[in-house]
CSV table of C-alpha atoms in Angstrom, one decimal:
chain,number,residue,atom,x,y,z
D,1,MET,CA,-4.5,-18.7,8.1
D,2,ARG,CA,-6.4,-16.7,9.8
D,3,LEU,CA,-5.1,-13.1,11.2
D,4,ARG,CA,-5.7,-12.2,14.8
D,5,LYS,CA,-8.4,-9.1,15.2
D,6,ARG,CA,-5.6,-7.9,18.0
D,7,ASP,CA,-2.6,-7.4,15.4
D,8,LEU,CA,-4.4,-5.3,12.7
D,9,SER,CA,-4.4,-1.9,12.2
D,10,THR,CA,-7.6,-0.1,10.1
D,11,VAL,CA,-5.1,1.7,6.9
D,12,TYR,CA,-6.8,3.5,4.1
D,13,LEU,CA,-6.9,2.7,0.6
D,14,LYS,CA,-7.1,5.6,-2.4
D,15,GLU,CA,-6.6,4.2,-5.7
D,16,ARG,CA,-4.7,5.7,-8.6
D,17,LEU,CA,-5.7,7.3,-10.7
D,18,THR,CA,-3.5,8.5,-14.6
D,19,GLY,CA,-4.9,11.1,-17.1
D,20,GLN,CA,-4.0,14.1,-19.8
D,21,ASP,CA,-5.0,17.9,-19.1
D,22,ASP,CA,-6.4,19.6,-22.2
D,23,GLU,CA,-2.9,20.2,-23.4
D,24,GLY,CA,-1.7,16.3,-23.6
D,25,ASN,CA,0.2,16.2,-20.4
D,26,PHE,CA,0.4,13.3,-18.4
D,27,GLN,CA,-1.0,13.5,-14.8
D,28,GLU,CA,-0.8,11.0,-11.8
D,29,GLY,CA,-2.9,11.5,-8.4
D,30,PHE,CA,-5.1,9.1,-6.5
D,31,SER,CA,-8.6,9.3,-5.6
D,32,THR,CA,-10.0,11.9,-3.1
D,33,GLU,CA,-12.5,8.8,-2.4
D,34,SER,CA,-10.3,6.2,0.6
D,35,THR,CA,-12.1,2.6,1.6
D,36,ALA,CA,-10.8,1.5,4.4
D,37,LEU,CA,-8.5,-1.6,5.8
D,38,GLN,CA,-8.0,-3.6,8.0
D,39,MET,CA,-4.4,-5.2,7.5
D,40,ASN,CA,-1.6,-7.1,9.5
D,41,VAL,CA,1.2,-4.0,8.5
D,42,GLN,CA,4.9,-4.9,9.8
D,43,SER,CA,8.2,-3.8,9.2
D,44,ALA,CA,10.5,-5.5,5.9
D,45,GLY,CA,12.9,-7.3,7.1
D,46,GLY,CA,15.2,-10.4,6.5
D,47,GLN,CA,18.0,-11.3,4.5
D,48,VAL,CA,15.6,-11.5,1.5
D,49,MET,CA,14.4,-8.2,1.7
D,50,ALA,CA,17.4,-6.0,2.0
D,51,SER,CA,19.1,-8.0,-1.0
D,52,VAL,CA,16.4,-6.5,-2.9
D,53,TYR,CA,15.8,-3.3,-1.0
D,54,GLY,CA,19.1,-2.4,-0.1
D,55,GLN,CA,19.4,1.5,1.5
D,56,SER,CA,15.1,2.1,0.8
D,57,LEU,CA,14.5,-1.4,3.5
D,58,PRO,CA,13.6,1.2,6.3
D,59,TYR,CA,11.2,2.5,4.5
D,60,ILE,CA,9.2,-1.0,3.1
D,61,LYS,CA,6.5,-2.6,5.0
D,62,SER,CA,5.2,-5.9,4.8
D,63,CYS,CA,1.5,-6.4,5.5
D,64,LYS,CA,-1.1,-9.3,5.1
D,65,TYR,CA,-4.8,-8.5,4.1
D,66,GLN,CA,-7.0,-11.1,4.1
D,67,GLY,CA,-10.4,-9.7,2.2
D,68,ASP,CA,-11.6,-8.2,-1.8
D,69,LYS,CA,-10.7,-5.0,-1.8
D,70,ILE,CA,-7.2,-5.9,-2.6
D,71,LYS,CA,-6.5,-7.3,-6.0
D,72,GLU,CA,-3.4,-8.5,-7.6
D,73,GLY,CA,-2.7,-7.2,-10.9
D,74,LYS,CA,-4.8,-4.3,-10.8
D,75,ASN,CA,-3.9,-2.7,-7.2
D,76,GLU,CA,-0.3,-2.5,-7.5
D,77,LYS,CA,0.3,1.4,-7.6
D,78,ASP,CA,-2.8,2.3,-5.2
D,79,GLY,CA,-1.6,4.7,-2.6
D,80,ILE,CA,-2.5,3.4,1.2
D,81,CYS,CA,-2.9,6.1,4.0
D,82,LEU,CA,-0.8,4.2,7.0
D,83,TYR,CA,-0.1,7.1,9.2
D,84,VAL,CA,-1.6,10.3,8.2
D,85,SER,CA,-5.5,10.8,8.3
D,86,LYS,CA,-8.1,9.2,5.3
D,87,ASP,CA,-8.9,13.2,3.8
D,88,LYS,CA,-4.7,13.5,3.5
D,89,GLU,CA,-2.6,12.1,0.0
D,90,PRO,CA,-1.8,8.6,0.8
D,91,ASP,CA,2.0,8.1,2.7
D,92,TYR,CA,2.6,4.7,1.0
D,93,GLU,CA,2.1,2.9,-2.2
D,94,ILE,CA,1.6,-0.8,-3.3
D,95,VAL,CA,4.6,-2.0,-5.4
D,96,ALA,CA,3.2,-6.0,-5.0
D,97,ILE,CA,1.0,-8.1,-4.0
D,98,GLN,CA,1.2,-11.7,-3.9
D,99,THR,CA,-1.9,-14.1,-3.3
D,100,PHE,CA,-2.4,-16.9,-1.3
D,101,SER,CA,-5.6,-19.5,-0.9
D,102,THR,CA,-6.7,-17.3,2.1
D,103,HIS,CA,-4.6,-13.8,2.3
D,104,CYS,CA,-2.6,-11.5,0.5
D,105,ASN,CA,1.4,-10.7,1.4
D,106,VAL,CA,1.3,-7.2,-0.4
D,107,THR,CA,4.0,-4.8,0.0
D,108,LEU,CA,4.5,-1.6,0.9
D,109,LYS,CA,7.3,1.5,0.3
D,110,LYS,CA,6.6,5.2,1.6
D,111,LEU,CA,6.3,7.6,-0.4
D,112,GLY,CA,7.5,10.8,-0.2
D,113,ASP,CA,11.7,12.6,0.1
D,114,GLU,CA,13.5,9.8,0.0
D,115,ASP,CA,12.7,8.8,-3.2
D,116,GLY,CA,13.1,12.4,-4.9
D,117,ARG,CA,8.9,13.0,-4.7
C-alpha cells in the first residue's frame, strides 16, 4: 500500500520524557526537539472505534504512516503537534501503533480539557 502524496499532512513528533526531580517527585513532559513526519490523518469513526472510545470519539484521530520514525512498542505516549506549531506543547498523544508490512496505523488522542489535563 502506498499513501498518496496529496493526502499527507505534515505533523511534528515530540518524544515523551519522564524522570524525577531532586526531591523525588515524578515528572513527565515532552522534548523540545521535534521531528517532521508525513501522515494521512483522518477523524476516527466506525462501530468498533465508537465502542472502544465512546464519548471520546470526537477527540480521536486515525492515521496512516510510512517510514521508520514511529515504531510499535517505542513511541506510544509520544506527542504529536497536529494543529499547533512545532514550538508549542503537543496537542495529541499516540495511544496505539499497529505495524503492517508497508505502513503503520497510528491512533492519536487529543490532550487537553476533555480528559482532565
